[in-house]
Amino acid sequence: MLSGALVVSAPGKVILHGEHAVVHGKVALAVALNLRTFLRLQPHSNGKVTLNLPNIGTKLTWDVANLQLLDTNFLEQGDVPAPTPEQLEKLKEVDGMPRNCAGPEHLAVLAFLYLYLGICRKQRALLSLDITVWSELPPGAGLGSSAAYCVCLAAALLTACEDISNPLKDGDSTSRWPEEDLELINQWALRGERVIHGNPSGVDNAISTWGGALRYQQGKISCLNRPPALQILLTNTKIPRSTKALVAGVRNRLIKFPEIVAPLLTSIDAISRECERVLAEMATAPALEQYLVLEELIDMNQHHLNALGVGHTCLDQLCQVTAALGLHSKLTGAGGGGCGITLLRPDLERAEVEAAKQALTSCRFDCWETSIGAPGVSVHLASSLPGPVCQALGGL
């Protein structure tokens, strides 16, 4: 049993190349985004378990004794694609949420209960815990915020129940779990994602668990070896979109114009593969010339995505604003609004980066300067975290 607070974090994700083409069997490259979700777990002996989600204004407390009375046999581990409606109904009976609540906060609470009961049920008694989760990731922007949430919960609960060891040693400020523990974290995180999304691909929780970059094709996920950390601007146009409708639009365009659209998807696949090759080269000796190749690939992919019909005037504006400053941008994710990424070459002056950020925020976009290829789920010494994170987690 933990004697003190446990603090973990996990990254979000962006799709570097291959969005939409991946639906049609092509390669996609996902990279860990160094905007992170942080979780603080404090063990107690007060007979309560509390979940605090300050980003969405949700705080709930349950009596451990009442949860202990639940028949949790329905949580028996099995390779099921998603929790059944009957299983979710059992959780809703004790979730403490209003009956008519069906928003993301309700799904977040259900995922927590599913993981808490599923992981802790093997204990002689359910643990009394105080858990706060706070994120730098905007929700609903296609940046893997729900996966980072589930990865943090899985890592913290598995550690609290001693299914995996706390890898943080004396003198460490940050540490990561060994491979076999990451596998277990990822398995449980995927189960949490299934509560939220039904039948997700598993890409988001995998990239949040292992970090770095991974390749996804036809259900197969493999990590790229030692990808470089690339500096980017991440821009949220704040234009809502329906991923389902955009995917359907591409499919309809492929049916209508097969000889035009099929080569576009094949070309996007080639862009993903070329990017994978360049990133592998950069792992040993990154050079400016390789950044220039990455910029060309970004431009070509963005034009292809527009040809597929998943662009938006705000994304065009994002690309035009950054192009005027000599930078290269593309949409990331479903398109139709949402987010875009801008590569920052290492030879850029500070003033050039600030000018780009100012230009994008003047378009009423949200803009973050961050990196991709970030570390996966990690455990932290609380005192080593930045002040705003400590404050958000309740003043560590």
Short mmCIF file of C-alpha atoms in Angstrom, two decimals:
data_model
loop_
_atom_site.label_atom_id
_atom_site.label_comp_id
_atom_site.label_asym_id
_atom_site.label_seq_id
_atom_site.Cartn_x
_atom_site.Cartn_y
_atom_site.Cartn_z
CA MET A 1 0.00 0.00 0.00
CA LEU A 2 1.28 3.46 -0.87
CA SER A 3 2.36 5.55 2.10
CA GLY A 4 2.12 8.92 0.34
CA ALA A 5 0.84 10.70 -2.75
CA LEU A 6 1.51 9.27 -6.19
CA VAL A 7 1.74 11.66 -9.16
CA VAL A 8 1.65 10.38 -12.75
CA SER A 9 1.31 12.02 -16.15
CA ALA A 10 0.62 10.87 -19.71
CA PRO A 11 0.85 12.69 -23.04
CA GLY A 12 -1.79 13.46 -25.64
CA LYS A 13 -1.35 12.59 -29.31
CA VAL A 14 -1.45 14.05 -32.77
CA ILE A 15 -1.59 12.29 -36.13
CA LEU A 16 1.49 13.37 -38.04
CA HIS A 17 0.49 11.75 -41.35
CA GLY A 18 -2.07 9.26 -42.60
CA GLU A 19 -5.37 10.58 -41.24
CA HIS A 20 -8.32 9.32 -43.33
CA ALA A 21 -6.02 7.13 -45.46
CA VAL A 22 -5.65 4.86 -42.42
CA VAL A 23 -9.37 4.05 -42.62
CA HIS A 24 -8.66 2.52 -46.04
CA GLY A 25 -5.78 0.30 -44.92
CA LYS A 26 -2.91 2.78 -45.32
CA VAL A 27 -0.15 3.68 -42.82
CA ALA A 28 -0.69 6.39 -40.20
CA LEU A 29 1.96 7.89 -37.93
CA ALA A 30 0.87 9.01 -34.46
CA VAL A 31 3.17 10.96 -32.15
CA ALA A 32 3.00 11.74 -28.44
CA LEU A 33 2.13 15.36 -27.75
CA ASN A 34 3.85 16.98 -24.79
CA LEU A 35 0.65 18.53 -23.52
CA ARG A 36 -0.01 16.19 -20.64
CA THR A 37 -2.67 14.94 -18.27
CA PHE A 38 -1.59 14.79 -14.61
CA LEU A 39 -3.06 12.64 -11.86
CA ARG A 40 -2.52 12.81 -8.11
CA LEU A 41 -3.54 9.79 -6.04
CA GLN A 42 -3.57 10.17 -2.24
CA PRO A 43 -4.30 7.03 -0.17
CA HIS A 44 -6.57 7.46 2.87
CA SER A 45 -8.15 5.38 5.62
CA ASN A 46 -11.44 7.32 5.72
CA GLY A 47 -13.56 4.75 3.88
CA LYS A 48 -14.16 7.08 0.94
CA VAL A 49 -13.00 7.28 -2.66
CA THR A 50 -13.11 10.73 -4.27
CA LEU A 51 -12.68 11.67 -7.94
CA ASN A 52 -11.98 15.34 -8.68
CA LEU A 53 -11.92 16.53 -12.32
CA PRO A 54 -11.38 20.31 -12.14
CA ASN A 55 -11.21 20.77 -15.94
CA ILE A 56 -14.87 19.80 -16.25
CA GLY A 57 -16.09 20.89 -12.81
CA THR A 58 -16.87 17.39 -11.54
CA LYS A 59 -16.18 16.08 -8.04
CA LEU A 60 -17.78 12.93 -6.64
CA THR A 61 -17.28 10.85 -3.49
CA TRP A 62 -18.38 7.27 -2.88
CA ASP A 63 -18.47 5.17 0.28
CA VAL A 64 -16.05 2.29 -0.18
CA ALA A 65 -18.34 0.08 1.92
CA ASN A 66 -21.21 0.60 -0.55
CA LEU A 67 -18.99 -0.11 -3.56
CA GLN A 68 -17.70 -3.20 -1.76
CA LEU A 69 -21.24 -4.63 -1.77
CA LEU A 70 -21.43 -4.51 -5.57
CA ASP A 71 -21.29 -7.80 -7.43
CA THR A 72 -18.26 -7.08 -9.62
CA ASN A 73 -18.19 -10.44 -11.41
CA PHE A 74 -19.31 -8.60 -14.52
CA LEU A 75 -15.85 -6.99 -14.54
CA GLU A 76 -14.08 -10.31 -15.06
CA GLN A 77 -11.29 -9.69 -17.54
CA GLY A 78 -11.96 -11.01 -21.00
CA ASP A 79 -11.12 -10.03 -24.52
CA VAL A 80 -14.42 -8.28 -25.22
CA PRO A 81 -14.56 -5.43 -27.76
CA ALA A 82 -16.43 -3.11 -25.38
CA PRO A 83 -18.33 -3.17 -22.08
CA THR A 84 -21.89 -4.31 -22.66
CA PRO A 85 -24.84 -1.94 -22.07
CA GLU A 86 -25.80 -4.15 -19.12
CA GLN A 87 -22.36 -3.67 -17.53
CA LEU A 88 -22.56 0.09 -17.97
CA GLU A 89 -26.06 0.14 -16.47
CA LYS A 90 -24.69 -1.56 -13.34
CA LEU A 91 -22.08 1.20 -13.01
CA LYS A 92 -24.68 3.91 -13.61
CA GLU A 93 -26.61 2.62 -10.59
CA VAL A 94 -23.77 3.79 -8.33
CA ASP A 95 -22.08 6.58 -10.33
CA GLY A 96 -23.75 9.42 -8.42
CA MET A 97 -24.53 11.34 -11.62
CA PRO A 98 -27.97 12.74 -12.57
CA ARG A 99 -30.04 10.25 -14.57
CA ASN A 100 -30.30 12.60 -17.57
CA CYS A 101 -26.56 13.30 -17.71
CA ALA A 102 -24.99 11.95 -20.90
CA GLY A 103 -22.04 14.28 -21.48
CA PRO A 104 -18.28 13.63 -21.44
CA GLU A 105 -18.15 14.09 -17.66
CA HIS A 106 -20.51 11.12 -17.22
CA LEU A 107 -18.34 8.91 -19.45
CA ALA A 108 -15.23 10.02 -17.51
CA VAL A 109 -16.87 8.97 -14.23
CA LEU A 110 -18.01 5.61 -15.67
CA ALA A 111 -14.49 4.93 -16.99
CA PHE A 112 -13.05 5.70 -13.55
CA LEU A 113 -15.48 3.37 -11.76
CA TYR A 114 -14.83 0.62 -14.32
CA LEU A 115 -11.06 0.85 -13.79
CA TYR A 116 -11.22 1.38 -10.01
CA LEU A 117 -13.49 -1.62 -9.45
CA GLY A 118 -11.81 -3.76 -12.09
CA ILE A 119 -8.25 -3.20 -10.83
CA CYS A 120 -8.94 -2.99 -7.09
CA ARG A 121 -11.49 -5.83 -6.84
CA LYS A 122 -8.70 -8.37 -6.15
CA GLN A 123 -7.79 -6.48 -2.95
CA ARG A 124 -9.15 -7.78 0.35
CA ALA A 125 -10.91 -4.43 0.65
CA LEU A 126 -11.35 -1.64 -1.90
CA LEU A 127 -8.86 1.18 -1.33
CA SER A 128 -9.78 4.56 0.16
CA LEU A 129 -8.35 7.10 -2.27
CA ASP A 130 -8.48 10.76 -3.21
CA ILE A 131 -7.80 11.18 -6.96
CA THR A 132 -7.47 14.47 -8.83
CA VAL A 133 -6.95 14.54 -12.60
CA TRP A 134 -6.06 17.76 -14.41
CA SER A 135 -5.10 18.17 -18.05
CA GLU A 136 -3.30 20.60 -20.32
CA LEU A 137 -5.19 18.99 -23.23
CA PRO A 138 -8.38 20.60 -24.52
CA PRO A 139 -11.16 17.97 -24.48
CA GLY A 140 -12.91 16.92 -27.67
CA ALA A 141 -10.16 18.27 -29.95
CA GLY A 142 -8.93 14.92 -31.26
CA LEU A 143 -5.76 15.11 -29.14
CA GLY A 144 -6.22 11.90 -27.14
CA SER A 145 -7.38 13.54 -23.90
CA SER A 146 -9.59 10.58 -22.90
CA ALA A 147 -6.76 8.10 -23.57
CA ALA A 148 -4.31 10.12 -21.45
CA TYR A 149 -6.94 10.16 -18.68
CA CYS A 150 -7.40 6.36 -18.86
CA VAL A 151 -3.63 5.73 -19.01
CA CYS A 152 -3.08 7.88 -15.90
CA LEU A 153 -5.87 6.11 -14.03
CA ALA A 154 -4.62 2.65 -15.01
CA ALA A 155 -1.01 3.42 -14.05
CA ALA A 156 -1.95 4.98 -10.70
CA LEU A 157 -4.48 2.30 -9.68
CA LEU A 158 -2.22 -0.60 -10.69
CA THR A 159 0.60 0.97 -8.66
CA ALA A 160 -1.64 1.65 -5.65
CA CYS A 161 -2.81 -1.99 -5.72
CA GLU A 162 0.82 -3.17 -6.11
CA ASP A 163 0.08 -4.99 -9.37
CA ILE A 164 3.07 -3.01 -10.64
CA SER A 165 5.88 -1.38 -8.65
CA ASN A 166 6.47 2.34 -8.30
CA PRO A 167 9.61 2.87 -10.43
CA LEU A 168 10.50 6.20 -8.77
CA LYS A 169 13.71 5.78 -6.78
CA ASP A 170 15.33 8.11 -4.24
CA GLY A 171 16.92 11.02 -6.06
CA ASP A 172 14.70 10.65 -9.16
CA SER A 173 12.40 13.47 -10.21
CA THR A 174 10.74 11.41 -12.98
CA SER A 175 10.75 7.74 -13.86
CA ARG A 176 8.99 5.29 -16.19
CA TRP A 177 7.73 1.74 -15.80
CA PRO A 178 9.45 -1.26 -17.44
CA GLU A 179 8.03 -2.75 -20.63
CA GLU A 180 5.94 -5.52 -19.05
CA ASP A 181 4.28 -3.01 -16.70
CA LEU A 182 3.57 -0.69 -19.64
CA GLU A 183 1.84 -3.59 -21.37
CA LEU A 184 -0.48 -4.04 -18.38
CA ILE A 185 -1.13 -0.28 -18.12
CA ASN A 186 -2.01 -0.19 -21.82
CA GLN A 187 -4.38 -3.16 -21.54
CA TRP A 188 -6.34 -1.54 -18.72
CA ALA A 189 -6.28 1.90 -20.39
CA LEU A 190 -7.82 0.37 -23.52
CA ARG A 191 -10.62 -1.05 -21.37
CA GLY A 192 -11.27 2.44 -20.01
CA GLU A 193 -11.25 3.86 -23.54
CA ARG A 194 -13.85 1.26 -24.52
CA VAL A 195 -16.18 2.63 -21.84
CA ILE A 196 -15.84 6.11 -23.36
CA HIS A 197 -15.63 5.36 -27.10
CA GLY A 198 -17.13 1.90 -27.59
CA ASN A 199 -14.57 0.26 -29.88
CA PRO A 200 -11.52 2.52 -30.32
CA SER A 201 -8.50 1.58 -32.45
CA GLY A 202 -6.13 1.45 -29.46
CA VAL A 203 -3.76 3.98 -31.04
CA ASP A 204 -4.46 6.79 -28.57
CA ASN A 205 -3.87 4.74 -25.42
CA ALA A 206 -0.78 3.07 -26.96
CA ILE A 207 0.90 6.38 -27.83
CA SER A 208 -0.01 7.78 -24.39
CA THR A 209 1.49 4.70 -22.71
CA TRP A 210 4.74 4.36 -24.68
CA GLY A 211 5.21 7.91 -25.95
CA GLY A 212 7.47 8.71 -28.88
CA ALA A 213 5.92 7.77 -32.21
CA LEU A 214 4.10 4.76 -33.56
CA ARG A 215 2.96 3.35 -36.86
CA TYR A 216 -0.58 2.05 -37.29
CA GLN A 217 -1.91 0.00 -40.19
CA GLN A 218 -4.89 -2.34 -40.35
CA GLY A 219 -5.00 -2.84 -36.59
CA LYS A 220 -1.27 -3.43 -36.17
CA ILE A 221 0.63 -1.01 -33.94
CA SER A 222 4.42 -0.77 -33.77
CA CYS A 223 6.64 1.78 -32.04
CA LEU A 224 9.21 3.76 -34.02
CA ASN A 225 12.73 3.38 -32.64
CA ARG A 226 13.98 6.51 -30.82
CA PRO A 227 12.09 9.17 -32.82
CA PRO A 228 13.36 12.75 -32.38
CA ALA A 229 11.44 15.27 -30.28
CA LEU A 230 10.22 17.88 -32.76
CA GLN A 231 9.13 21.38 -31.71
CA ILE A 232 5.75 22.43 -33.04
CA LEU A 233 2.96 24.93 -32.70
CA LEU A 234 -0.35 23.22 -32.03
CA THR A 235 -3.30 25.37 -33.07
CA ASN A 236 -6.94 24.74 -32.23
CA THR A 237 -9.29 26.50 -34.65
CA LYS A 238 -12.13 25.74 -32.21
CA ILE A 239 -14.34 24.78 -35.15
CA PRO A 240 -16.45 21.75 -34.10
CA ARG A 241 -16.65 18.85 -36.52
CA SER A 242 -18.05 15.36 -36.83
CA THR A 243 -15.35 12.75 -37.41
CA LYS A 244 -18.04 10.29 -38.50
CA ALA A 245 -19.38 12.67 -41.16
CA LEU A 246 -15.89 13.51 -42.46
CA VAL A 247 -14.91 9.83 -42.75
CA ALA A 248 -18.17 9.14 -44.59
CA GLY A 249 -17.46 12.07 -46.93
CA VAL A 250 -14.09 10.64 -47.94
CA ARG A 251 -15.64 7.21 -48.49
CA ASN A 252 -18.35 8.72 -50.71
CA ARG A 253 -15.76 10.65 -52.71
CA LEU A 254 -13.76 7.44 -53.20
CA ILE A 255 -16.88 5.66 -54.50
CA LYS A 256 -17.73 8.56 -56.81
CA PHE A 257 -14.19 9.18 -58.14
CA PRO A 258 -12.24 5.96 -57.55
CA GLU A 259 -9.51 6.66 -60.11
CA ILE A 260 -8.87 10.08 -58.56
CA VAL A 261 -9.23 9.40 -54.85
CA ALA A 262 -7.53 5.96 -54.64
CA PRO A 263 -4.22 7.42 -55.93
CA LEU A 264 -4.53 10.23 -53.35
CA LEU A 265 -4.80 7.66 -50.56
CA THR A 266 -1.82 5.74 -51.99
CA SER A 267 0.16 8.99 -52.12
CA ILE A 268 -0.69 9.80 -48.49
CA ASP A 269 0.52 6.31 -47.60
CA ALA A 270 3.82 7.07 -49.37
CA ILE A 271 4.10 10.36 -47.45
CA SER A 272 3.69 8.48 -44.15
CA ARG A 273 6.33 5.94 -45.12
CA GLU A 274 8.79 8.62 -46.26
CA CYS A 275 8.26 10.51 -43.00
CA GLU A 276 8.90 7.29 -41.07
CA ARG A 277 12.17 6.85 -42.98
CA VAL A 278 13.28 10.45 -42.31
CA LEU A 279 12.44 10.21 -38.60
CA ALA A 280 14.55 7.02 -38.37
CA GLU A 281 17.49 8.91 -39.91
CA MET A 282 16.99 11.79 -37.47
CA ALA A 283 17.25 9.43 -34.50
CA THR A 284 21.01 9.26 -34.99
CA ALA A 285 22.01 12.60 -36.53
CA PRO A 286 19.26 15.18 -37.10
CA ALA A 287 20.17 17.77 -39.74
CA LEU A 288 18.45 20.86 -41.11
CA GLU A 289 18.01 19.17 -44.50
CA GLN A 290 15.77 16.56 -42.88
CA TYR A 291 13.55 19.28 -41.43
CA LEU A 292 13.18 20.70 -44.93
CA VAL A 293 12.01 17.28 -46.17
CA LEU A 294 9.50 17.08 -43.31
CA GLU A 295 8.18 20.50 -44.32
CA GLU A 296 7.68 19.35 -47.93
CA LEU A 297 5.82 16.27 -46.72
CA ILE A 298 3.58 18.46 -44.53
CA ASP A 299 2.68 20.69 -47.51
CA MET A 300 1.95 17.77 -49.82
CA ASN A 301 -0.21 15.99 -47.28
CA GLN A 302 -2.22 19.11 -46.53
CA HIS A 303 -3.01 19.56 -50.24
CA HIS A 304 -4.05 15.90 -50.47
CA LEU A 305 -6.34 16.25 -47.45
CA ASN A 306 -7.98 19.29 -49.03
CA ALA A 307 -8.50 17.24 -52.19
CA LEU A 308 -10.22 14.57 -50.08
CA GLY A 309 -12.66 17.23 -48.88
CA VAL A 310 -11.66 17.38 -45.19
CA GLY A 311 -10.24 20.89 -45.17
CA HIS A 312 -11.87 24.05 -43.80
CA THR A 313 -11.48 27.77 -44.40
CA CYS A 314 -10.04 28.18 -40.87
CA LEU A 315 -7.43 25.50 -41.58
CA ASP A 316 -6.60 27.26 -44.86
CA GLN A 317 -6.19 30.47 -42.87
CA LEU A 318 -3.89 28.71 -40.39
CA CYS A 319 -1.71 27.43 -43.25
CA GLN A 320 -1.65 30.81 -45.02
CA VAL A 321 -0.75 32.74 -41.86
CA THR A 322 2.17 30.45 -41.06
CA ALA A 323 3.29 30.19 -44.72
CA ALA A 324 3.59 33.99 -44.81
CA LEU A 325 6.16 33.60 -42.02
CA GLY A 326 8.07 30.82 -43.81
CA LEU A 327 6.51 27.99 -41.77
CA HIS A 328 4.67 24.84 -42.84
CA SER A 329 1.39 23.55 -41.39
CA LYS A 330 -1.22 20.84 -41.86
CA LEU A 331 -4.40 19.71 -40.21
CA THR A 332 -4.14 16.84 -37.74
CA GLY A 333 -6.91 14.37 -37.09
CA ALA A 334 -10.31 14.40 -38.75
CA GLY A 335 -10.06 17.89 -40.27
CA GLY A 336 -13.14 19.99 -41.03
CA GLY A 337 -11.88 22.38 -38.34
CA GLY A 338 -10.25 21.06 -35.18
CA CYS A 339 -6.48 21.32 -34.86
CA GLY A 340 -3.42 21.91 -37.02
CA ILE A 341 0.31 21.53 -36.43
CA THR A 342 3.17 23.77 -37.55
CA LEU A 343 6.74 22.43 -37.61
CA LEU A 344 9.35 24.64 -35.94
CA ARG A 345 12.81 24.18 -37.44
CA PRO A 346 15.72 24.41 -34.99
CA ASP A 347 17.23 27.37 -36.93
CA LEU A 348 14.25 29.65 -36.18
CA GLU A 349 14.85 32.75 -34.09
CA ARG A 350 12.78 33.24 -30.95
CA ALA A 351 11.18 36.34 -32.46
CA GLU A 352 9.97 34.33 -35.49
CA VAL A 353 8.24 31.78 -33.27
CA GLU A 354 6.61 34.53 -31.18
CA ALA A 355 5.43 36.28 -34.35
CA ALA A 356 3.75 33.08 -35.54
CA LYS A 357 2.05 32.55 -32.18
CA GLN A 358 0.83 36.14 -32.15
CA ALA A 359 -0.48 35.90 -35.71
CA LEU A 360 -2.40 32.71 -34.92
CA THR A 361 -3.90 33.99 -31.68
CA SER A 362 -4.98 37.17 -33.51
CA CYS A 363 -7.10 34.84 -35.70
CA ARG A 364 -8.88 33.87 -32.44
CA PHE A 365 -7.28 30.44 -32.47
CA ASP A 366 -5.81 28.80 -29.37
CA CYS A 367 -2.09 28.17 -29.86
CA TRP A 368 0.47 26.19 -27.84
CA GLU A 369 4.20 25.91 -28.35
CA THR A 370 5.04 22.33 -27.48
CA SER A 371 6.78 19.21 -28.79
CA ILE A 372 5.94 15.84 -30.31
CA GLY A 373 7.76 12.57 -29.68
CA ALA A 374 7.26 13.14 -25.93
CA PRO A 375 7.81 10.52 -23.19
CA GLY A 376 4.91 8.20 -22.40
CA VAL A 377 3.26 7.64 -19.04
CA SER A 378 5.60 8.69 -16.21
CA VAL A 379 5.66 8.96 -12.44
CA HIS A 380 6.91 12.18 -10.85
CA LEU A 381 8.34 13.52 -7.63
CA ALA A 382 5.61 15.99 -6.69
CA SER A 383 8.04 18.78 -5.79
CA SER A 384 9.59 18.62 -9.27
CA LEU A 385 6.39 19.63 -11.07
CA PRO A 386 5.76 23.19 -12.31
CA GLY A 387 3.79 25.47 -9.99
CA PRO A 388 0.60 25.61 -12.10
CA VAL A 389 0.40 21.81 -12.21
CA CYS A 390 0.88 21.53 -8.44
CA GLN A 391 -1.82 24.13 -7.88
CA ALA A 392 -4.24 22.40 -10.24
CA LEU A 393 -3.70 19.09 -8.43
CA GLY A 394 -4.56 20.63 -5.11
CA GLY A 395 -1.30 22.19 -3.94
CA LEU A 396 1.19 19.33 -3.71
#
